[in-house]
PDB file of C-alpha atoms and ligand atoms in Angstrom:
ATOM      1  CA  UNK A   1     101.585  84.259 118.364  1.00 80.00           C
ATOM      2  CA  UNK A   2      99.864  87.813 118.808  1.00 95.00           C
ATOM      3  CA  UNK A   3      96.742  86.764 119.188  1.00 96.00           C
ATOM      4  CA  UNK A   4      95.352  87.232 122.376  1.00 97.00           C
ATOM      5  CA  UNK A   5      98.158  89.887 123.630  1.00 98.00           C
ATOM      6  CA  UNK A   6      97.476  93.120 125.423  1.00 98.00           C
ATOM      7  CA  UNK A   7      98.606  96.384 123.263  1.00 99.00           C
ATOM      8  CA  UNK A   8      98.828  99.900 125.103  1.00 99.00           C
ATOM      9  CA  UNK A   9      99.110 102.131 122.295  1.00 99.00           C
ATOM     10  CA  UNK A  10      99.480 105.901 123.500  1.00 99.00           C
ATOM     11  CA  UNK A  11      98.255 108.634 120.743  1.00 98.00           C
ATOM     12  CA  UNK A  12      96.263 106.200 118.641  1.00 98.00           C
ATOM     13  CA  UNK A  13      93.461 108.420 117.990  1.00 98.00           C
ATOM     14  CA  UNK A  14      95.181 109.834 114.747  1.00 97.00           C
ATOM     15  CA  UNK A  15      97.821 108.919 112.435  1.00 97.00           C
ATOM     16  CA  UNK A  16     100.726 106.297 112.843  1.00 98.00           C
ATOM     17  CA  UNK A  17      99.402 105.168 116.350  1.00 98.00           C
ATOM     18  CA  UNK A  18      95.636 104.562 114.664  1.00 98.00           C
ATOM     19  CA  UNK A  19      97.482 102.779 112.086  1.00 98.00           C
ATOM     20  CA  UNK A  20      99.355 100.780 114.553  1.00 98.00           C
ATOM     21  CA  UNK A  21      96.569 100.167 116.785  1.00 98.00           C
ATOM     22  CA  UNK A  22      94.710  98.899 113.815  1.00 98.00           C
ATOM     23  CA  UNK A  23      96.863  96.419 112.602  1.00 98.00           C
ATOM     24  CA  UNK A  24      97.344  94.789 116.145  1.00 98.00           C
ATOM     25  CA  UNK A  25      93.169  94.402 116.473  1.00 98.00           C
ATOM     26  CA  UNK A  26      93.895  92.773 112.831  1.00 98.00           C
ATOM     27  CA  UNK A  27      96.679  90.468 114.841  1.00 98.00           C
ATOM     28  CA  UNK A  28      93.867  88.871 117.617  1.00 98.00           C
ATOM     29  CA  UNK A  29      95.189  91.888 120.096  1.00 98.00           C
ATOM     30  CA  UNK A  30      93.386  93.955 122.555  1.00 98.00           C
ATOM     31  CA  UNK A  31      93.969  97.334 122.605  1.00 99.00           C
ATOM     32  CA  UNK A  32      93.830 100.263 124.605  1.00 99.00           C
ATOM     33  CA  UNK A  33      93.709 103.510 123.082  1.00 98.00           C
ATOM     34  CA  UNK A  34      94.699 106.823 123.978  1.00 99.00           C
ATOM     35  CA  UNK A  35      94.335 110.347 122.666  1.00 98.00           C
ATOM     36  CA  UNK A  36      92.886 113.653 121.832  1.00 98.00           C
ATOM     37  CA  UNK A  37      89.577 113.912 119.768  1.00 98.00           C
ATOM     38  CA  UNK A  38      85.787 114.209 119.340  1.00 98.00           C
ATOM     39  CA  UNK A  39      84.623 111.676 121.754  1.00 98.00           C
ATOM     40  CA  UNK A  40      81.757 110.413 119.291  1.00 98.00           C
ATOM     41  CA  UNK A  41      84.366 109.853 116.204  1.00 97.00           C
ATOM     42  CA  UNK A  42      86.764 108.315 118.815  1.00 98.00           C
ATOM     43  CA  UNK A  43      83.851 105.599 120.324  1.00 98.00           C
ATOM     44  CA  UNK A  44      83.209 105.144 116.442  1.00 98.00           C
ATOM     45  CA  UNK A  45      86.242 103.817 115.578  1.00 98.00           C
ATOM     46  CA  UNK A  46      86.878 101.641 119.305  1.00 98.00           C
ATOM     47  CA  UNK A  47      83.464 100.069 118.214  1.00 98.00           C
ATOM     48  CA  UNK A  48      84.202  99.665 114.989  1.00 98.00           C
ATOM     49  CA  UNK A  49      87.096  97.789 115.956  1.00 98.00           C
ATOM     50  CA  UNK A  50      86.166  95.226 117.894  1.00 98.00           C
ATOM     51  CA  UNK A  51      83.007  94.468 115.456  1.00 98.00           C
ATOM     52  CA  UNK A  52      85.570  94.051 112.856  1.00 98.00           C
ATOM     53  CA  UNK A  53      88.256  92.540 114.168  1.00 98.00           C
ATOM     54  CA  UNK A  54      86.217  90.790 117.257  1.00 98.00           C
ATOM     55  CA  UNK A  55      88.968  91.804 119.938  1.00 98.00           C
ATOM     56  CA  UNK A  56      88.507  94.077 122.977  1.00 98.00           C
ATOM     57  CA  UNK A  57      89.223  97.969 122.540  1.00 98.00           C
ATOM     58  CA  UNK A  58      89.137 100.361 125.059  1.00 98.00           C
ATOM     59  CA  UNK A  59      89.939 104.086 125.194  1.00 98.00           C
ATOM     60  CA  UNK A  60      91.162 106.514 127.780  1.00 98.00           C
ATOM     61  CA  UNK A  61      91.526 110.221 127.489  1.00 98.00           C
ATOM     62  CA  UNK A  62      94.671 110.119 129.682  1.00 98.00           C
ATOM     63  CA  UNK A  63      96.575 113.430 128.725  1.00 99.00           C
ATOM     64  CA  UNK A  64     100.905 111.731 127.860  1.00 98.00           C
ATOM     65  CA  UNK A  65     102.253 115.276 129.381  1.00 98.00           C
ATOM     66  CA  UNK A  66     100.301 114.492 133.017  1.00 98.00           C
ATOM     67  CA  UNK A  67     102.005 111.615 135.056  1.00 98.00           C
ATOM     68  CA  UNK A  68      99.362 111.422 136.873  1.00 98.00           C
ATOM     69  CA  UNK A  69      96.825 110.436 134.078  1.00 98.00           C
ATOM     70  CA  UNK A  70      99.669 108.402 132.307  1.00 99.00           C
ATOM     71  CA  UNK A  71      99.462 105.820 135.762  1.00 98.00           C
ATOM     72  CA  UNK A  72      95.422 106.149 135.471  1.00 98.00           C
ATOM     73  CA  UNK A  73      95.981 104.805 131.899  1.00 99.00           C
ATOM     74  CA  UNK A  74      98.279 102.392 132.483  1.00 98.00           C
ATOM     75  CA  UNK A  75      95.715 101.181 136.117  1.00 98.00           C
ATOM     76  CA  UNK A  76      92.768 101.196 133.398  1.00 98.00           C
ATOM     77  CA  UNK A  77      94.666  98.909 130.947  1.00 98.00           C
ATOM     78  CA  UNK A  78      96.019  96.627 133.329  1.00 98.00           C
ATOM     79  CA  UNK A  79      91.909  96.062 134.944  1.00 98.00           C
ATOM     80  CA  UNK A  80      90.665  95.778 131.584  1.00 98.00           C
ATOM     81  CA  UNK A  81      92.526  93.433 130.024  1.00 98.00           C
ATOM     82  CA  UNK A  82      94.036  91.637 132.873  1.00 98.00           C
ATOM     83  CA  UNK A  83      97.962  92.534 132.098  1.00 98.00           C
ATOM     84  CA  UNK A  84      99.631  94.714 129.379  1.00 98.00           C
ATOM     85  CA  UNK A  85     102.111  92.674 127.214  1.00 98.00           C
ATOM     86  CA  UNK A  86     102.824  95.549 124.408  1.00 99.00           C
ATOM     87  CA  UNK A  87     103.902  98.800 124.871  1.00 99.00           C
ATOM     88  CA  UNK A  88     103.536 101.349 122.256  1.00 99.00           C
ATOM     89  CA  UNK A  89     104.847 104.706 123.220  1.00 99.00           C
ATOM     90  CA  UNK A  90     103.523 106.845 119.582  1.00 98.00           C
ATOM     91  CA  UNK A  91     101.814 110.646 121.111  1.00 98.00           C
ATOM     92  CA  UNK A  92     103.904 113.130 120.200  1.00 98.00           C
ATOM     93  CA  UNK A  93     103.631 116.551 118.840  1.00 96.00           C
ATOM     94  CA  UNK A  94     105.922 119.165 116.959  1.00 95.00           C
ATOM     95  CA  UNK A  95     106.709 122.580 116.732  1.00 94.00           C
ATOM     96  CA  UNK A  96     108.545 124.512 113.830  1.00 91.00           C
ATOM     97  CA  UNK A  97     110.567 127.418 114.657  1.00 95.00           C
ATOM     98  CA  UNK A  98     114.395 128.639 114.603  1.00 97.00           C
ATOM     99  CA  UNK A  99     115.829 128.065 118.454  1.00 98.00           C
ATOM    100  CA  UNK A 100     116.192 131.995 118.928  1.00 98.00           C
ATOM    101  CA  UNK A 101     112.176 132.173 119.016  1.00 97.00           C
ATOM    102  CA  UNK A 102     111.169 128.655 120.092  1.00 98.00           C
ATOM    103  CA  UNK A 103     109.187 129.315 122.833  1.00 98.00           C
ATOM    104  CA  UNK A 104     109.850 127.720 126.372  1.00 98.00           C
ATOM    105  CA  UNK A 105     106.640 125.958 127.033  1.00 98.00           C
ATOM    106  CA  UNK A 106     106.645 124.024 123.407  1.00 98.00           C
ATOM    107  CA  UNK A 107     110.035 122.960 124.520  1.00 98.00           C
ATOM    108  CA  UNK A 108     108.379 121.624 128.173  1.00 98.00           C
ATOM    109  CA  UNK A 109     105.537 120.083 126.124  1.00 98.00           C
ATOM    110  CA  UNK A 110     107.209 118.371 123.116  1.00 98.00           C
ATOM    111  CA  UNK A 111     109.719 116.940 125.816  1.00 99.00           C
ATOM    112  CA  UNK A 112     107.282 116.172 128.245  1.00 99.00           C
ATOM    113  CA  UNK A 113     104.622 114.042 125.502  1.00 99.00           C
ATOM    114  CA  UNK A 114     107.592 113.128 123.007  1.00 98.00           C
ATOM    115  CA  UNK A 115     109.670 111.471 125.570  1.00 99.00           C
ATOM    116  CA  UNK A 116     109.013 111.694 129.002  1.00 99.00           C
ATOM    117  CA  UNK A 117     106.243 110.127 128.922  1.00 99.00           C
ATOM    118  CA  UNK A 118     107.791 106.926 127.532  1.00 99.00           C
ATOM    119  CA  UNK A 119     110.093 106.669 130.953  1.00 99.00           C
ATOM    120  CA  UNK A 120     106.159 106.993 132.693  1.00 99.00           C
ATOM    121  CA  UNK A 121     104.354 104.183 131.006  1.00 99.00           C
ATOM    122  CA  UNK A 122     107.654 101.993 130.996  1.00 99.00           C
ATOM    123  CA  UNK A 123     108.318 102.192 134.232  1.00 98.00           C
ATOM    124  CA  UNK A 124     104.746 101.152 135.120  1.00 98.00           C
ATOM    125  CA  UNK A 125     104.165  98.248 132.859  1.00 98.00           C
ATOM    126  CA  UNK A 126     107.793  96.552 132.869  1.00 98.00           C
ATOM    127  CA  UNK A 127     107.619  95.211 136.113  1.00 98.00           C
ATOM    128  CA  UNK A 128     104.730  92.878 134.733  1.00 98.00           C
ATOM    129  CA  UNK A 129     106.520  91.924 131.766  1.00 98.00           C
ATOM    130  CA  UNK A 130     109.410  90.932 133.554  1.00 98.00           C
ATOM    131  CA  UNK A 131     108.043  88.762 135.897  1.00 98.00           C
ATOM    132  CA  UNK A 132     105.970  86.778 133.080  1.00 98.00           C
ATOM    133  CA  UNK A 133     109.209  86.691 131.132  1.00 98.00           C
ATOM    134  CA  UNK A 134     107.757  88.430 127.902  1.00 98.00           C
ATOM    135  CA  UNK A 135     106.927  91.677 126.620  1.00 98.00           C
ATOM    136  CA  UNK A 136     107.403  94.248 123.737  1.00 98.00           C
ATOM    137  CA  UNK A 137     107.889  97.664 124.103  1.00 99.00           C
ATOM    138  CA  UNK A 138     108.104  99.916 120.864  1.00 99.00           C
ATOM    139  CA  UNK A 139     109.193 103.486 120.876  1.00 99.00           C
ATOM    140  CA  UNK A 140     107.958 105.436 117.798  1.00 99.00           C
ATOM    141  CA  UNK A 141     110.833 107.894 117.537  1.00 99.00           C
ATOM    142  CA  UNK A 142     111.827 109.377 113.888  1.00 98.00           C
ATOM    143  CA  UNK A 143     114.233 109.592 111.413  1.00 98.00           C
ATOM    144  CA  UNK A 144     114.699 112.797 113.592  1.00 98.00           C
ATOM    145  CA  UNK A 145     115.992 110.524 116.207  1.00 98.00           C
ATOM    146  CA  UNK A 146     119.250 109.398 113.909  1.00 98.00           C
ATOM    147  CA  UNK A 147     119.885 112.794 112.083  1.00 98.00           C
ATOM    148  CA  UNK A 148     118.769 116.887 112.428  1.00 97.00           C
ATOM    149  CA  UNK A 149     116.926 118.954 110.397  1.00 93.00           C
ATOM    150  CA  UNK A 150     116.985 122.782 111.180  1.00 94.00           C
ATOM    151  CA  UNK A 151     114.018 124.508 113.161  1.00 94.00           C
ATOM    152  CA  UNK A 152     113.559 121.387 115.080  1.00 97.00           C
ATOM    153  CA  UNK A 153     115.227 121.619 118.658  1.00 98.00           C
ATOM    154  CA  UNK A 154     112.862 120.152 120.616  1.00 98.00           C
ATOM    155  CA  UNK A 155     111.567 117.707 118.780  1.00 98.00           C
ATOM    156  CA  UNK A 156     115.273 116.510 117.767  1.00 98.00           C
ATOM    157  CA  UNK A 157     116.423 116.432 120.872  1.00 99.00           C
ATOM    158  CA  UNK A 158     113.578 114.567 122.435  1.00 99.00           C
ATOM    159  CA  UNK A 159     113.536 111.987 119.420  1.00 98.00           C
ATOM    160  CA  UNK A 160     117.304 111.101 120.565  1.00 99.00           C
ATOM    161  CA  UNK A 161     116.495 111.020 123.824  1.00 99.00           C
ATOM    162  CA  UNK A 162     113.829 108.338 123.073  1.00 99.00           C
ATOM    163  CA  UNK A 163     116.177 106.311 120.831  1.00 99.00           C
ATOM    164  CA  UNK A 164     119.130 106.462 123.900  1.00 99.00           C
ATOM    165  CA  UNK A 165     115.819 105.544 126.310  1.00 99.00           C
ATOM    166  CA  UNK A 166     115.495 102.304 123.867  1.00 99.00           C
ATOM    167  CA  UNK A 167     118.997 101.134 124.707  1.00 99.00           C
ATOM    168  CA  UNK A 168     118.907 101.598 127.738  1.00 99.00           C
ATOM    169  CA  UNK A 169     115.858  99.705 128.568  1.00 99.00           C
ATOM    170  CA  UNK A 170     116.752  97.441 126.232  1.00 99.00           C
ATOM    171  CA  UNK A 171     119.996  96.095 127.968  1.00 98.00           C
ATOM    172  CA  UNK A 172     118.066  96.059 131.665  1.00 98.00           C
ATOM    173  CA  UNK A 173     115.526  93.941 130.087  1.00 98.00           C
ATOM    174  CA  UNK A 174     116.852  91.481 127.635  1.00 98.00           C
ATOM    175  CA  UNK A 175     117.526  88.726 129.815  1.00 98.00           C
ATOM    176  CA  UNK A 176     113.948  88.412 130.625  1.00 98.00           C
ATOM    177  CA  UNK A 177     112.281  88.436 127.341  1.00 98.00           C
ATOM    178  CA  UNK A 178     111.286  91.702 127.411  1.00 98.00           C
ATOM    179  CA  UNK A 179     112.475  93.823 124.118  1.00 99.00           C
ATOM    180  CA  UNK A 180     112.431  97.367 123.346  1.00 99.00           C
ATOM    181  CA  UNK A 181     112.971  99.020 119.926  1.00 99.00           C
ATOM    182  CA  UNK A 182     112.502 102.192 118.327  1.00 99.00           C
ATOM    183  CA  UNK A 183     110.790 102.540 115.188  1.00 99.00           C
ATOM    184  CA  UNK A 184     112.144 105.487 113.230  1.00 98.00           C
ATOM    185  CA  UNK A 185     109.848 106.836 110.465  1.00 98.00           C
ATOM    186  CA  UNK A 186     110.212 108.845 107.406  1.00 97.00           C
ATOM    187  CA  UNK A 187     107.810 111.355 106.704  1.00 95.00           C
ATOM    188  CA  UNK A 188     104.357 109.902 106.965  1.00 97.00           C
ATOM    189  CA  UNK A 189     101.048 112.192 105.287  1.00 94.00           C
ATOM    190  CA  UNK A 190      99.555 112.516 109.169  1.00 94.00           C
ATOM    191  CA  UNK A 191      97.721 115.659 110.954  1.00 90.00           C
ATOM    192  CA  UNK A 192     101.307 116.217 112.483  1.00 85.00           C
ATOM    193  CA  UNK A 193     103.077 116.602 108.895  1.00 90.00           C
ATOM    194  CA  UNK A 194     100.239 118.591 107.344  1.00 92.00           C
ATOM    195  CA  UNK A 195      99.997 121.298 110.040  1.00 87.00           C
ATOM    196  CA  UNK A 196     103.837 121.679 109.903  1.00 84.00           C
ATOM    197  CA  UNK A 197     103.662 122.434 105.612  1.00 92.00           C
ATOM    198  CA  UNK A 198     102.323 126.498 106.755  1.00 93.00           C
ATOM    199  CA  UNK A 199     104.836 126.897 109.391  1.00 87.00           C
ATOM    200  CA  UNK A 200     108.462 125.686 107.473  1.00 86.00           C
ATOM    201  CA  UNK A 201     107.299 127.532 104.333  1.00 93.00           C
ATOM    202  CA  UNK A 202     107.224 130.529 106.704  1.00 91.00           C
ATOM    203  CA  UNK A 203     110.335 129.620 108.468  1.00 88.00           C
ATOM    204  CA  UNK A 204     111.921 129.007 105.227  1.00 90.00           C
ATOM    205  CA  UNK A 205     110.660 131.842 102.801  1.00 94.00           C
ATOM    206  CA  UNK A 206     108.923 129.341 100.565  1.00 96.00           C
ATOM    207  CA  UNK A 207     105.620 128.221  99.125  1.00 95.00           C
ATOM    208  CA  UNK A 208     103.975 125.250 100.303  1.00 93.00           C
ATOM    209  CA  UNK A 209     104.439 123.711  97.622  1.00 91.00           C
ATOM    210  CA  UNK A 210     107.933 123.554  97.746  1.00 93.00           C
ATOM    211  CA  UNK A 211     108.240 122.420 101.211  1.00 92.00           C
ATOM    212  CA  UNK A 212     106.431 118.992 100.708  1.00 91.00           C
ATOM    213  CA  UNK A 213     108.939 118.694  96.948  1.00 89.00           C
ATOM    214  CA  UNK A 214     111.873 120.402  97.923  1.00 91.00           C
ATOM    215  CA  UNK A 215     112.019 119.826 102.355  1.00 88.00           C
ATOM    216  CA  UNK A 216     109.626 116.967 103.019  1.00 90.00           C
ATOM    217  CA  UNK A 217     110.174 114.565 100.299  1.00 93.00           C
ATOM    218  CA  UNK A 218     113.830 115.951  98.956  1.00 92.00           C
ATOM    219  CA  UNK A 219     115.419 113.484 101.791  1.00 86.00           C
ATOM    220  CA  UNK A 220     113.337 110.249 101.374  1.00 94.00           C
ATOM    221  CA  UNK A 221     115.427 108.779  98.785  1.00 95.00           C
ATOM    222  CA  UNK A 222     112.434 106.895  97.192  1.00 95.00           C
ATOM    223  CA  UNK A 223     110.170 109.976  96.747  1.00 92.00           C
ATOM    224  CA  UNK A 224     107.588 108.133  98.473  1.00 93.00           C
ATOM    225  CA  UNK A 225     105.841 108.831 102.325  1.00 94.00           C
ATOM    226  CA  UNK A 226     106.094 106.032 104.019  1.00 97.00           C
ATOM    227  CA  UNK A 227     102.426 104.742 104.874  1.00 97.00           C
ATOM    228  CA  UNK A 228     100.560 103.936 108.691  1.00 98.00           C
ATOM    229  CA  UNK A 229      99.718 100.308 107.095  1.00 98.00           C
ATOM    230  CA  UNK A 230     103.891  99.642 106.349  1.00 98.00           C
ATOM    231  CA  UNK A 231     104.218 100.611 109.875  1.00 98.00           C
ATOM    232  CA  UNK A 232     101.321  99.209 111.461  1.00 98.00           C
ATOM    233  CA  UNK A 233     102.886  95.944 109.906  1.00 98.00           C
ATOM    234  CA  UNK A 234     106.827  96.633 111.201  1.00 99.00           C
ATOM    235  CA  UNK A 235     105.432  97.251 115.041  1.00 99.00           C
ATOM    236  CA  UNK A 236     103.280  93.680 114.508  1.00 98.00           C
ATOM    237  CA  UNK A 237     106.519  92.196 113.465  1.00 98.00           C
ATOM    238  CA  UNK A 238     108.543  93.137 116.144  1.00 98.00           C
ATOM    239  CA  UNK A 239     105.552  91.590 118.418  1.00 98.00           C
ATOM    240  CA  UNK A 240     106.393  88.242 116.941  1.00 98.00           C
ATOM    241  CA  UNK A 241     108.616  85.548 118.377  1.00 97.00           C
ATOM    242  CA  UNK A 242     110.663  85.585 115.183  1.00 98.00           C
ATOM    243  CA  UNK A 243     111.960  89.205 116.214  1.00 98.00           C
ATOM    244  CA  UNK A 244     112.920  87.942 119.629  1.00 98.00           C
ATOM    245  CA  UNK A 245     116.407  88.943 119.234  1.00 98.00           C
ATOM    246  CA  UNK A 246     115.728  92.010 118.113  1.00 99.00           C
ATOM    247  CA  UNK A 247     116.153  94.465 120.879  1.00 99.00           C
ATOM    248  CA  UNK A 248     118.070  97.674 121.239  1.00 99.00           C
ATOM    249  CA  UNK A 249     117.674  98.606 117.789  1.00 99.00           C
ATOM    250  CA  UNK A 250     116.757 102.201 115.854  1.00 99.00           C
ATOM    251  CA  UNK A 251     114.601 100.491 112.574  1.00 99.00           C
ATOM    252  CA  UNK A 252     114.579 103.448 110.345  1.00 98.00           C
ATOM    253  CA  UNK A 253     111.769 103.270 108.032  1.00 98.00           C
ATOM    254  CA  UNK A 254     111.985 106.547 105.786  1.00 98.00           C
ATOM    255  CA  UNK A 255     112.802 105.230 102.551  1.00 97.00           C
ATOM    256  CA  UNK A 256     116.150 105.511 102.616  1.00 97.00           C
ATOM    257  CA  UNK A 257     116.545 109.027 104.044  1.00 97.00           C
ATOM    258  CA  UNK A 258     119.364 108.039 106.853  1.00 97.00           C
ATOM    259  CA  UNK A 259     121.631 106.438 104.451  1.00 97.00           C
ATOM    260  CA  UNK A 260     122.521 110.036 102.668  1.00 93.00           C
TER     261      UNK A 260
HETATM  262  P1  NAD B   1      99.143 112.766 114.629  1.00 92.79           P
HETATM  263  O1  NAD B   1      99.074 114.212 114.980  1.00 92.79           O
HETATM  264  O2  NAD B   1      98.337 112.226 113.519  1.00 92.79           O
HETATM  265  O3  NAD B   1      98.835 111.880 115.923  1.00 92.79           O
HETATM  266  C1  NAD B   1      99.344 112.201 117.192  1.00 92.79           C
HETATM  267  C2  NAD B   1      98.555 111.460 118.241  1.00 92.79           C
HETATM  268  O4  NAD B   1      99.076 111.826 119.527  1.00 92.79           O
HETATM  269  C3  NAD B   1      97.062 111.818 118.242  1.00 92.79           C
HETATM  270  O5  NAD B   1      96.305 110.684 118.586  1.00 92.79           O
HETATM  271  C4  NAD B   1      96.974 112.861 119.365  1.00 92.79           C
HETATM  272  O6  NAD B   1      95.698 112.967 119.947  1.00 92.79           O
HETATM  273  C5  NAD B   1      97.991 112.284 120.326  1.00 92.79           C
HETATM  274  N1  NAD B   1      98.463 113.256 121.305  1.00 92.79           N
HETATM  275  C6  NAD B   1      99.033 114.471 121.094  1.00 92.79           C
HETATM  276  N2  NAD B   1      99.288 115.065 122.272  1.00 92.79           N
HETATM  277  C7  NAD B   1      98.869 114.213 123.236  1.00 92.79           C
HETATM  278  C8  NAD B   1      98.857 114.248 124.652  1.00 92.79           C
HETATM  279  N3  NAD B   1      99.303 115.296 125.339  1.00 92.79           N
HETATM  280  N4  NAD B   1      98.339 113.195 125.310  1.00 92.79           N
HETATM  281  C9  NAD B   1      97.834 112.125 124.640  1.00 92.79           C
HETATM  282  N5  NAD B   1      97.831 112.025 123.310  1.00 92.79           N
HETATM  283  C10 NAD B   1      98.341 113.063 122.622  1.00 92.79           C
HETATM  284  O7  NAD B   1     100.703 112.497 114.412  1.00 92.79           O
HETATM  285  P2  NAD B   1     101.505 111.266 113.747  1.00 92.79           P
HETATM  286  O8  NAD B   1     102.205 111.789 112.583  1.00 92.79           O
HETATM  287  O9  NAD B   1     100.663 110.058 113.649  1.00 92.79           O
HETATM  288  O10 NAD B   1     102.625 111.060 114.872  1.00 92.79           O
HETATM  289  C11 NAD B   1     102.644 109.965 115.749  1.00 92.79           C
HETATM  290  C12 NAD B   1     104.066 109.758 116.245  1.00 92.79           C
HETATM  291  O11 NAD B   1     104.895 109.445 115.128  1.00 92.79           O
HETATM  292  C13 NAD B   1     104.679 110.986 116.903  1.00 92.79           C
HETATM  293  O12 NAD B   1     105.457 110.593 118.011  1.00 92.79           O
HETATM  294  C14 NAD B   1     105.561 111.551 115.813  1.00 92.79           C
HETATM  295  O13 NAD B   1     106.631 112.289 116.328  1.00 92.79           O
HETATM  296  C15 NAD B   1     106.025 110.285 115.137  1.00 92.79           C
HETATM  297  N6  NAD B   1     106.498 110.475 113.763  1.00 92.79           N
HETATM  298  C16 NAD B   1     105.685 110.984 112.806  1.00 92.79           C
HETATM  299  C17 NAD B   1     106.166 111.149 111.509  1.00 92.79           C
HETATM  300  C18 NAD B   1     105.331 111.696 110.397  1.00 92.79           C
HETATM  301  O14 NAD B   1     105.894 111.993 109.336  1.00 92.79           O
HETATM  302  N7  NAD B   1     104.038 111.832 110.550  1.00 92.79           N
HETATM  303  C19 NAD B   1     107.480 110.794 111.222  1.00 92.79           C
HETATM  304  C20 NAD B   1     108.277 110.280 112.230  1.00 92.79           C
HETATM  305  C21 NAD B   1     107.770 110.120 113.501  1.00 92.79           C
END
């Protein structure tokens, strides 16, 4: 059912998208990937790929905050593979501070990667899906895009925008077999987590230590992170036919942080 489908999976070099992009090679898919990195570790891992999992991988540098590059992405997909049939829209970045200090161009860029670049490679890859009467298109957003937590602004309010983005596409495409969800994790152990530990201790007063006990892992009810594999597997779900009718939807997958 995946097998043989076309994945554009933006910020797969690292983290969640890496583990995403992963467990669609492991579903028969082609992907392209996307993202900042040392080129030779990045080419390891394409090749690696498609030894292992025998499917085509490609890679382009395209920077998600350029529109200009995001269309060059989405041209170099589309002549690689043919057509794109999944849409993964995963780079994002963050930025810890209280609002009164935030400064104004990590506001332009968090926005700009974390959700305005989803409107880019949707509005260049739906047209396709339409007209061949199938698609996917999966927005990671956050548990951040369902509830706040302090010294966030940007990255709050672009993970809401992304989850009212989801609707929205959702309803213009579901009569053509085109869905569109948002995937909203917990607090995954990622580059993106780890670098934010230094900067909410200092925003907070506190240790390290008592960030990941008593900020990071005080609202996932299950004391657990959630892991790239559990979410790798959720995003190949929602590629299957049996999630057809799932469209529209924030999936929160943060171990029962959103129900507080
Ligand atoms: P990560 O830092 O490990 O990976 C981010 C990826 O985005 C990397 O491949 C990086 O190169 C890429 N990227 C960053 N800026 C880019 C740009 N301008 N152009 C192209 N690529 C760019 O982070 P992660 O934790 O895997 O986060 C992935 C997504 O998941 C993000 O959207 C993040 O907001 C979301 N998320 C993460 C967590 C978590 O706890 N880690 C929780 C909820 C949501």
């Amino acid at each position: 059912m995946t097998k043989g489908k076309n994945a554009l999976v933006t910020g797969s070099t690292s983290g969640i998208g890496l583990g995403i992009a992963e467990a669609f090679c492991a579903a028969g898919m082609n992907v392209m990937l996307n993202g900042f990195g040392n080129a030779n570790d990045i080419e390891t891992e394409r090749a690696e790929f498609e030894q292992k999992y025998g499917v085509k991988v490609r890679y382009h540098d395209a920077d998600m905050s350029r529109p200009a590059e995001i269309r060059d992405l989405v041209a170099t997909a589309k002549a690689a593979f043919g057509r794109i049939d999944v849409v993964v829209n995963n780079a994002g970045i963050q930025h810890v501070q209280p609002i009164e200090d935030f400064p104004d161009e990590k506001w332009d860029a968090i926005i700009a990667i974390n959700l305005t670049s989803a409107f880019h490679t949707i509005k260049h890859t739906i047209v396709g899906m339409k007209a061949r009467r199938w698609g996917r298109i999966i927005n990671i957003a956050s548990a951040h895009g369902l509830v706040a937590s302090p010294y966030k602004p940007a990255y709050v309010a672009a993970k809401h925008g992304l989850v009212g983005l989801t609707k929205t596409v959702a309803l213009g495409s579901a009569e053509y077999g085109v869905t569109c969800n948002a995937i909203c994790p917990g607090y995954v152990m990622t580059p993106l987590v780890k670098k934010q530990i230094p900067d909410q201790a200092k925003a907070r007063g506190i240790s390290e230590e008592q960030v990941v006990k008593d900020v990071i892992l005080a609202s996932q009810a299950t004391k657990q992170f959630v892991t790239v594999e559990q979410l790798g597997a959720l995003a190949v779900f929602l590629c299957t036919d049996a999630a057809a009718q799932i469209t529209g939807a924030a999936l929160p997958m943060d171990g029962g942080w959103t129900a507080h």
